[in-house]
Amino acid sequence: MTCSIGAITHDDNNVVVDAEKCNYCMECIPVCPTGSIDEWRVVNTAYTLEDQFGFEELPEQQDIDTGSSDEGGMDAAIAAMLDEAHSGAGGKARAPVSAAKPETNLYTAAKPVVATIQGSYRLTGEDSDSDVRHIILNFEGQPFPVLEGQNIGIIPPGSDDEGKPHLPRLYSVSSPRDGERPNYHNVSLTVKREAGGVCSNYLCDLKMGDKVNVTGPFGTTFLIPDDPEARLLMICTGTGSAPMRAFTMRRQRTVGAKSGGMTMFFGARTPDSLPYFGPLSKVPESLLKQHLVYSRVDGQPKEYVQDRMMQEEDEVAEILADPNTHIYICGLRGMEDGVERAFTNIAESIGQQWAALRDAMRDEGRYHVETY
Ligand code: NAP
């Protein structure tokens, strides 16, 4: 009904799209009440209507001929980058059983979607060396269904040293699926300006109304459970807080405050450089128990997230022992070893072997790592 050009038809089994007619407006995706049009394959040659009516299941994704432009290669590179970022869990990551089904690869390097900058706000103190910004993208009616924990690609303009167009850079979304405010359907990112960084400087310099090329969404496993009984243990450093913000807002909108429902260990150099320090101070403990730790405050010993986890051993042990617990670790790759050691000690204190518990949690879609 939404398709104004009549590209969509169906029989009793299948809803099919006539590639000859389809203009790729994507208007059918968010409104499909049956979920029928919620997955597709990127193909070299479109399937005929006859092929599609014959499907009992969607065919496997084919290898894509990327031609000379290597744009398909770019998207494959992104998938490989995410697999690498998620490898810290020590095996093949799995989505939580109750997670919503994510859309992926809606927009590619060859066919990005153009978003408009709706806002860009500095999250860190003016005196802080660290310039971290909250950047809001508006897709202005173009469908961009994204779940908390997924990533999007940003294509910086221009070309690299070899004269090739820049690869898209990945950022986690920091807004919940329905937008910064419910039903606004905009998307926010948490971006730290890196010295010499091509994409971070490009993004941090964008002004309201500027346009940006976006690919994605990407990622199928670093997602939150939709089960209201699930508990979240979130461990992050710096801008690794982006998905944790999205998770917290999603749960606030759907589950509400629930003692013990969400606990966060969040590390930054100083309060001034901790992204979302101000807004976090307004989040009640009944929604989110916060352990904010700092590594470079004058006159105070250096503290990392894993140090605080050890200090709060009993609290972490109680969370670990709960079969409803889901763990999320996001941020610097370097934190993994320390966090792993903390979990090993804490698990031992309750007579559990961490490696076995972690592997079981990962297989059940309850243990997630995204580190760079
Ligand atoms: P940062 O400011 O460099 O570091 C944050 C905190 O982590 C500092 O207190 C730092 O302490 C501490 N830290 C350093 N080594 C550690 C270790 N081995 N164990 C525990 N804590 C340690 O962080 P950032 O520059 O924001 O980087 C965050 C990371 O998150 C990046 O790798 C980024 O790629 C990744 N990430 C970003 C996003 C996003 O959407 N923007 C999403 C996912 C992941 P000291 O420096 O004082 O030692």
Short mmCIF file of C-alpha atoms and ligand atoms in Angstrom, two decimals:
data_model
loop_
_atom_site.label_atom_id
_atom_site.label_comp_id
_atom_site.label_asym_id
_atom_site.label_seq_id
_atom_site.Cartn_x
_atom_site.Cartn_y
_atom_site.Cartn_z
CA MET A 1 0.00 0.00 0.00
CA THR A 2 2.87 2.37 0.70
CA CYS A 3 4.53 1.75 -2.63
CA SER A 4 3.32 4.57 -4.80
CA ILE A 5 4.79 3.05 -7.96
CA GLY A 6 3.38 -0.45 -7.58
CA ALA A 7 6.73 -2.23 -7.35
CA ILE A 8 5.53 -4.57 -4.58
CA THR A 9 3.21 -7.50 -5.14
CA HIS A 10 2.54 -10.76 -3.32
CA ASP A 11 1.00 -14.18 -3.48
CA ASP A 12 0.00 -16.37 -0.54
CA ASN A 13 3.63 -17.12 0.32
CA ASN A 14 5.85 -14.24 -0.64
CA VAL A 15 5.92 -10.48 -0.84
CA VAL A 16 8.16 -9.58 -3.77
CA VAL A 17 9.72 -6.48 -5.25
CA ASP A 18 9.99 -5.81 -8.96
CA ALA A 19 13.52 -4.47 -9.36
CA GLU A 20 12.61 -3.01 -12.75
CA LYS A 21 10.11 -0.70 -11.08
CA CYS A 22 11.62 -0.14 -7.61
CA ASN A 23 13.19 3.28 -7.17
CA TYR A 24 14.93 2.34 -3.86
CA CYS A 25 13.00 4.95 -1.89
CA MET A 26 12.83 2.43 1.02
CA GLU A 27 9.46 3.74 2.13
CA CYS A 28 8.17 0.18 2.43
CA ILE A 29 10.71 -0.83 5.07
CA PRO A 30 9.63 0.90 8.29
CA VAL A 31 5.89 0.54 7.68
CA CYS A 32 5.67 -3.13 6.73
CA PRO A 33 3.31 -4.50 9.40
CA THR A 34 4.15 -8.14 8.70
CA GLY A 35 7.91 -7.79 8.86
CA SER A 36 7.98 -9.41 5.41
CA ILE A 37 10.18 -6.75 3.89
CA ASP A 38 12.71 -6.74 6.64
CA GLU A 39 15.65 -8.49 5.08
CA TRP A 40 17.26 -8.54 1.69
CA ARG A 41 20.35 -9.52 -0.20
CA VAL A 42 22.73 -7.29 -2.08
CA VAL A 43 22.98 -8.83 -5.56
CA ASN A 44 24.87 -8.35 -8.78
CA THR A 45 21.73 -9.06 -10.80
CA ALA A 46 18.29 -8.63 -9.27
CA TYR A 47 16.19 -11.76 -8.75
CA THR A 48 13.26 -11.99 -11.15
CA LEU A 49 9.71 -11.97 -9.81
CA GLU A 50 9.50 -15.65 -10.77
CA ASP A 51 12.62 -16.41 -8.71
CA GLN A 52 11.25 -14.52 -5.75
CA PHE A 53 7.82 -16.15 -5.83
CA GLY A 54 9.62 -19.50 -5.79
CA PHE A 55 11.63 -18.79 -2.61
CA GLU A 56 10.89 -20.94 0.43
CA GLU A 57 13.68 -19.09 2.23
CA LEU A 58 15.78 -16.08 1.34
CA PRO A 59 18.87 -17.28 -0.58
CA GLU A 60 22.32 -16.94 0.98
CA GLN A 61 24.18 -13.69 0.41
CA GLN A 62 26.28 -14.05 -2.76
CA ASP A 63 29.79 -12.77 -3.23
CA ILE A 64 29.42 -9.37 -4.80
CA ASP A 65 31.34 -8.34 -7.87
CA THR A 66 32.74 -5.01 -6.77
CA GLY A 67 34.00 -4.02 -10.20
CA SER A 68 36.85 -1.56 -10.30
CA SER A 69 35.44 0.86 -7.72
CA ASP A 70 35.93 -1.59 -4.82
CA GLU A 71 32.87 -0.16 -3.09
CA GLY A 72 31.59 -3.63 -2.21
CA GLY A 73 35.06 -4.30 -0.86
CA MET A 74 34.62 -1.30 1.45
CA ASP A 75 31.48 -2.77 2.93
CA ALA A 76 33.17 -6.14 3.36
CA ALA A 77 36.02 -4.31 5.11
CA ILE A 78 33.51 -2.79 7.54
CA ALA A 79 32.07 -6.21 8.36
CA ALA A 80 35.61 -7.48 9.01
CA MET A 81 36.36 -4.43 11.20
CA LEU A 82 33.30 -5.10 13.35
CA ASP A 83 34.09 -8.80 13.71
CA GLU A 84 37.54 -7.77 14.92
CA ALA A 85 36.06 -5.23 17.37
CA HIS A 86 33.77 -7.92 18.77
CA SER A 87 36.46 -10.60 18.98
CA GLY A 88 37.35 -9.71 22.57
CA ALA A 89 34.57 -11.97 23.78
CA GLY A 90 36.87 -14.82 22.76
CA GLY A 91 34.61 -16.47 20.24
CA LYS A 92 31.75 -15.87 17.86
CA ALA A 93 29.54 -13.20 19.42
CA ARG A 94 25.79 -13.81 19.54
CA ALA A 95 22.89 -11.43 19.91
CA PRO A 96 20.73 -11.69 23.03
CA VAL A 97 17.89 -14.12 22.42
CA SER A 98 15.21 -11.48 22.96
CA ALA A 99 16.95 -8.71 20.97
CA ALA A 100 15.02 -7.05 18.15
CA LYS A 101 16.14 -8.02 14.69
CA PRO A 102 18.58 -5.42 13.34
CA GLU A 103 18.61 -4.03 9.83
CA THR A 104 22.03 -3.98 8.21
CA ASN A 105 23.66 -2.62 5.05
CA LEU A 106 20.66 -0.51 4.08
CA TYR A 107 23.02 2.10 2.72
CA THR A 108 26.39 1.27 1.23
CA ALA A 109 29.47 3.21 0.23
CA ALA A 110 28.14 3.04 -3.32
CA LYS A 111 24.71 4.31 -2.23
CA PRO A 112 25.01 6.26 1.01
CA VAL A 113 22.14 8.19 2.58
CA VAL A 114 22.60 11.93 3.09
CA ALA A 115 21.85 13.13 6.63
CA THR A 116 21.68 16.70 7.88
CA ILE A 117 23.45 17.87 11.03
CA GLN A 118 20.76 18.81 13.53
CA GLY A 119 23.09 19.70 16.37
CA SER A 120 26.65 19.39 17.63
CA TYR A 121 27.43 19.95 21.31
CA ARG A 122 30.67 19.72 23.20
CA LEU A 123 30.40 17.09 25.94
CA THR A 124 33.67 17.75 27.69
CA GLY A 125 34.73 20.81 29.68
CA GLU A 126 36.03 23.79 27.68
CA ASP A 127 39.33 23.51 29.55
CA SER A 128 39.65 19.79 28.94
CA ASP A 129 42.22 18.61 26.36
CA SER A 130 39.65 16.13 25.20
CA ASP A 131 37.11 17.53 22.70
CA VAL A 132 34.27 15.01 22.64
CA ARG A 133 31.08 16.02 20.84
CA HIS A 134 27.51 14.84 20.76
CA ILE A 135 26.48 15.06 17.12
CA ILE A 136 22.86 14.63 16.01
CA LEU A 137 21.99 13.50 12.50
CA ASN A 138 18.58 13.98 10.94
CA PHE A 139 17.58 11.69 8.10
CA GLU A 140 14.65 13.90 7.18
CA GLY A 141 12.10 11.22 6.46
CA GLN A 142 14.49 8.79 4.79
CA PRO A 143 14.29 5.46 6.59
CA PHE A 144 17.23 4.71 8.82
CA PRO A 145 16.17 1.98 11.23
CA VAL A 146 18.96 1.49 13.76
CA LEU A 147 19.09 -0.32 17.09
CA GLU A 148 21.06 0.65 20.18
CA GLY A 149 24.54 -0.92 19.98
CA GLN A 150 24.68 -0.83 16.18
CA ASN A 151 27.21 1.25 14.24
CA ILE A 152 26.90 3.55 11.29
CA GLY A 153 29.54 4.53 8.75
CA ILE A 154 30.49 8.12 8.03
CA ILE A 155 32.24 8.86 4.74
CA PRO A 156 34.60 11.82 5.07
CA PRO A 157 34.82 13.85 1.87
CA GLY A 158 37.97 13.83 -0.25
CA SER A 159 40.45 11.09 -0.87
CA ASP A 160 43.33 9.33 0.85
CA ASP A 161 47.04 9.51 0.05
CA GLU A 162 46.57 7.10 -2.85
CA GLY A 163 43.82 9.26 -4.32
CA LYS A 164 41.07 6.75 -3.41
CA PRO A 165 37.86 7.94 -1.74
CA HIS A 166 38.07 7.64 2.04
CA LEU A 167 36.71 4.50 3.63
CA PRO A 168 33.67 5.00 5.86
CA ARG A 169 34.59 5.26 9.57
CA LEU A 170 32.45 3.41 12.09
CA TYR A 171 30.71 5.06 15.04
CA SER A 172 28.33 3.52 17.56
CA VAL A 173 25.00 5.24 17.79
CA SER A 174 24.44 6.85 21.16
CA SER A 175 20.70 7.40 20.75
CA PRO A 176 17.90 4.88 21.23
CA ARG A 177 16.06 3.39 18.25
CA ASP A 178 13.20 5.90 18.27
CA GLY A 179 15.47 8.93 18.41
CA GLU A 180 16.87 11.50 20.81
CA ARG A 181 13.31 12.23 21.79
CA PRO A 182 10.68 9.52 21.28
CA ASN A 183 9.56 9.38 17.65
CA TYR A 184 12.05 11.97 16.40
CA HIS A 185 13.96 9.17 14.64
CA ASN A 186 17.18 11.14 14.62
CA VAL A 187 20.49 9.49 15.46
CA SER A 188 23.30 10.73 17.67
CA LEU A 189 27.02 9.93 17.76
CA THR A 190 29.72 10.48 20.37
CA VAL A 191 32.85 11.64 18.59
CA LYS A 192 36.26 12.49 20.02
CA ARG A 193 38.45 14.84 18.02
CA GLU A 194 41.70 12.98 17.39
CA ALA A 195 44.85 14.88 16.39
CA GLY A 196 45.21 14.33 12.64
CA GLY A 197 42.03 12.24 12.50
CA VAL A 198 40.41 12.60 9.08
CA CYS A 199 36.86 11.72 10.02
CA SER A 200 36.78 12.87 13.65
CA ASN A 201 37.91 16.39 12.72
CA TYR A 202 35.51 16.47 9.76
CA LEU A 203 32.60 15.46 12.00
CA CYS A 204 33.53 17.70 14.92
CA ASP A 205 33.78 20.73 12.59
CA LEU A 206 30.35 20.20 10.97
CA LYS A 207 27.77 22.89 11.65
CA MET A 208 24.01 22.72 11.87
CA GLY A 209 22.50 22.20 8.43
CA ASP A 210 25.64 20.62 6.93
CA LYS A 211 25.16 17.37 5.00
CA VAL A 212 26.98 14.12 5.65
CA ASN A 213 27.14 10.78 3.77
CA VAL A 214 26.14 7.84 5.93
CA THR A 215 26.31 4.07 5.39
CA GLY A 216 24.92 1.20 7.43
CA PRO A 217 23.54 0.40 9.85
CA PHE A 218 26.02 -2.33 10.78
CA GLY A 219 26.30 -4.91 13.52
CA THR A 220 24.06 -7.81 14.46
CA THR A 221 25.18 -8.90 17.91
CA PHE A 222 26.10 -5.99 20.24
CA LEU A 223 22.41 -5.44 21.01
CA ILE A 224 20.27 -5.24 24.13
CA PRO A 225 17.73 -7.80 25.18
CA ASP A 226 14.12 -6.70 24.92
CA ASP A 227 13.37 -8.77 28.03
CA PRO A 228 12.51 -6.35 30.87
CA GLU A 229 13.84 -8.85 33.42
CA ALA A 230 17.34 -8.72 31.89
CA ARG A 231 20.03 -6.92 33.90
CA LEU A 232 22.78 -5.00 32.17
CA LEU A 233 26.35 -4.70 33.44
CA MET A 234 28.08 -2.05 31.32
CA ILE A 235 31.82 -1.40 31.40
CA CYS A 236 33.24 1.37 29.25
CA THR A 237 36.00 3.92 28.77
CA GLY A 238 35.79 7.34 27.10
CA THR A 239 33.67 7.39 23.95
CA GLY A 240 32.98 3.69 24.47
CA SER A 241 30.10 5.13 26.51
CA ALA A 242 28.15 5.80 23.28
CA PRO A 243 26.23 2.51 23.17
CA MET A 244 25.74 2.60 26.95
CA ARG A 245 23.91 5.92 26.61
CA ALA A 246 21.66 4.38 23.96
CA PHE A 247 21.00 1.31 26.14
CA THR A 248 20.19 3.45 29.17
CA MET A 249 17.75 5.66 27.26
CA ARG A 250 16.06 2.67 25.64
CA ARG A 251 15.56 0.97 29.01
CA GLN A 252 14.38 4.21 30.59
CA ARG A 253 11.69 4.46 27.90
CA THR A 254 10.64 0.81 27.95
CA VAL A 255 11.35 -0.69 31.38
CA GLY A 256 11.78 2.37 33.59
CA ALA A 257 13.64 2.53 36.88
CA LYS A 258 14.24 -0.86 38.41
CA SER A 259 16.71 -1.33 41.19
CA GLY A 260 19.68 -3.44 40.06
CA GLY A 261 18.53 -3.37 36.46
CA MET A 262 21.56 -1.51 35.12
CA THR A 263 25.04 -1.02 36.54
CA MET A 264 27.85 0.88 34.84
CA PHE A 265 31.60 1.16 35.39
CA PHE A 266 32.79 4.12 33.32
CA GLY A 267 36.40 5.32 33.15
CA ALA A 268 37.82 8.64 31.95
CA ARG A 269 40.86 10.73 32.68
CA THR A 270 39.01 13.39 34.68
CA PRO A 271 35.38 14.37 35.36
CA ASP A 272 35.90 17.18 32.86
CA SER A 273 36.77 14.73 30.09
CA LEU A 274 34.08 12.16 30.88
CA PRO A 275 31.50 12.30 28.09
CA TYR A 276 27.95 12.92 29.42
CA PHE A 277 29.22 13.75 32.93
CA GLY A 278 26.52 16.44 33.37
CA PRO A 279 23.54 14.45 32.06
CA LEU A 280 24.68 11.34 33.97
CA SER A 281 24.48 13.21 37.25
CA LYS A 282 20.72 13.51 36.66
CA VAL A 283 20.15 9.80 36.04
CA PRO A 284 18.70 8.28 39.22
CA GLU A 285 20.46 5.33 40.84
CA SER A 286 17.25 3.30 40.60
CA LEU A 287 17.66 3.38 36.81
CA LEU A 288 21.43 3.21 36.57
CA LYS A 289 23.96 2.50 39.29
CA GLN A 290 27.08 4.43 38.28
CA HIS A 291 30.72 3.90 39.15
CA LEU A 292 32.62 6.75 37.51
CA VAL A 293 36.37 6.30 37.82
CA TYR A 294 39.21 8.64 36.93
CA SER A 295 42.78 7.96 35.96
CA ARG A 296 44.31 11.46 36.02
CA VAL A 297 42.91 13.56 38.82
CA ASP A 298 45.57 15.58 40.62
CA GLY A 299 46.27 14.26 44.09
CA GLN A 300 44.33 11.04 43.53
CA PRO A 301 45.70 7.62 42.66
CA LYS A 302 45.12 6.44 39.08
CA GLU A 303 41.99 4.34 38.94
CA TYR A 304 40.76 2.15 36.06
CA VAL A 305 37.36 0.49 35.67
CA GLN A 306 38.81 -2.90 36.53
CA ASP A 307 40.21 -1.51 39.83
CA ARG A 308 36.75 -0.31 40.85
CA MET A 309 35.17 -3.62 39.83
CA MET A 310 37.56 -5.37 42.23
CA GLN A 311 36.72 -2.89 44.96
CA GLU A 312 33.02 -3.57 44.41
CA GLU A 313 33.60 -7.31 44.25
CA ASP A 314 30.42 -8.29 46.13
CA GLU A 315 28.20 -6.16 43.95
CA VAL A 316 29.75 -7.50 40.72
CA ALA A 317 29.65 -11.09 42.02
CA GLU A 318 25.93 -10.82 42.74
CA ILE A 319 25.31 -9.50 39.21
CA LEU A 320 27.52 -12.23 37.66
CA ALA A 321 25.64 -14.97 39.47
CA ASP A 322 22.29 -13.82 38.04
CA PRO A 323 21.31 -15.78 34.91
CA ASN A 324 19.46 -12.68 33.63
CA THR A 325 22.68 -10.65 33.46
CA HIS A 326 24.08 -9.38 30.16
CA ILE A 327 27.59 -7.90 30.08
CA TYR A 328 28.73 -5.16 27.67
CA ILE A 329 32.32 -3.93 27.42
CA CYS A 330 33.12 -1.05 25.11
CA GLY A 331 36.10 1.23 24.64
CA LEU A 332 39.85 0.87 24.53
CA ARG A 333 41.22 -2.52 23.54
CA GLY A 334 43.78 -2.17 26.31
CA MET A 335 41.09 -2.45 29.00
CA GLU A 336 40.21 -6.02 28.07
CA ASP A 337 43.03 -7.76 29.94
CA GLY A 338 42.40 -5.85 33.15
CA VAL A 339 38.65 -6.41 33.02
CA GLU A 340 39.21 -10.09 32.28
CA ARG A 341 41.47 -10.36 35.34
CA ALA A 342 38.89 -8.62 37.52
CA PHE A 343 36.16 -10.99 36.34
CA THR A 344 38.44 -13.99 36.93
CA ASN A 345 39.02 -12.97 40.55
CA ILE A 346 35.41 -12.04 41.21
CA ALA A 347 34.07 -15.26 39.67
CA GLU A 348 36.51 -17.28 41.78
CA SER A 349 35.15 -15.61 44.91
CA ILE A 350 31.78 -17.21 44.16
CA GLY A 351 33.28 -20.56 43.20
CA GLN A 352 32.93 -20.07 39.46
CA GLN A 353 35.50 -20.40 36.73
CA TRP A 354 35.37 -17.20 34.71
CA ALA A 355 36.45 -18.70 31.34
CA ALA A 356 33.65 -21.27 31.48
CA LEU A 357 31.07 -18.75 32.70
CA ARG A 358 32.10 -16.22 30.03
CA ASP A 359 31.91 -18.81 27.24
CA ALA A 360 28.48 -19.94 28.40
CA MET A 361 27.30 -16.33 28.61
CA ARG A 362 28.65 -15.61 25.13
CA ASP A 363 26.88 -18.66 23.69
CA GLU A 364 23.66 -17.44 25.31
CA GLY A 365 24.12 -13.97 23.78
CA ARG A 366 24.85 -12.43 27.20
CA TYR A 367 28.50 -11.38 26.85
CA HIS A 368 29.52 -8.63 24.43
CA VAL A 369 32.75 -6.81 23.74
CA GLU A 370 33.36 -3.93 21.32
CA THR A 371 36.88 -2.58 21.60
CA TYR A 372 39.17 -0.72 19.25
P1 NAP B 1 40.60 7.72 26.60
O1 NAP B 1 40.11 9.07 26.95
O2 NAP B 1 41.94 7.58 25.95
O3 NAP B 1 40.63 6.77 27.85
C1 NAP B 1 39.53 6.65 28.72
C2 NAP B 1 40.01 6.10 30.03
O4 NAP B 1 40.48 4.74 29.88
C3 NAP B 1 41.18 6.89 30.59
O5 NAP B 1 40.93 7.08 31.96
C4 NAP B 1 42.35 5.97 30.36
O6 NAP B 1 43.38 6.16 31.34
C5 NAP B 1 41.70 4.64 30.59
N1 NAP B 1 42.52 3.51 30.18
C6 NAP B 1 43.67 3.51 29.42
N2 NAP B 1 44.18 2.27 29.37
C7 NAP B 1 43.38 1.48 30.10
C8 NAP B 1 43.42 0.10 30.44
N3 NAP B 1 44.38 -0.71 30.03
N4 NAP B 1 42.42 -0.40 31.22
C9 NAP B 1 41.43 0.41 31.65
N5 NAP B 1 41.36 1.73 31.39
C10 NAP B 1 42.32 2.25 30.62
O7 NAP B 1 39.49 7.01 25.73
P2 NAP B 1 38.92 7.45 24.32
O8 NAP B 1 39.96 8.19 23.55
O9 NAP B 1 37.60 8.07 24.51
O10 NAP B 1 38.80 6.04 23.61
C11 NAP B 1 37.72 5.20 23.78
C12 NAP B 1 37.81 4.02 22.86
O11 NAP B 1 36.48 3.66 22.58
C13 NAP B 1 38.50 4.26 21.54
O12 NAP B 1 39.37 3.19 21.28
C14 NAP B 1 37.33 4.26 20.55
O13 NAP B 1 37.70 3.79 19.29
C15 NAP B 1 36.39 3.30 21.23
N6 NAP B 1 34.98 3.38 20.84
C16 NAP B 1 34.40 4.53 20.45
C17 NAP B 1 33.08 4.53 20.05
C18 NAP B 1 32.40 5.75 19.52
O14 NAP B 1 31.28 5.61 19.04
N7 NAP B 1 32.98 6.91 19.53
C19 NAP B 1 32.34 3.34 20.13
C20 NAP B 1 32.97 2.19 20.56
C21 NAP B 1 34.29 2.22 20.93
P3 NAP B 1 44.82 6.81 31.03
O15 NAP B 1 44.79 7.40 29.65
O16 NAP B 1 44.98 7.84 32.10
O17 NAP B 1 45.79 5.69 31.17
#
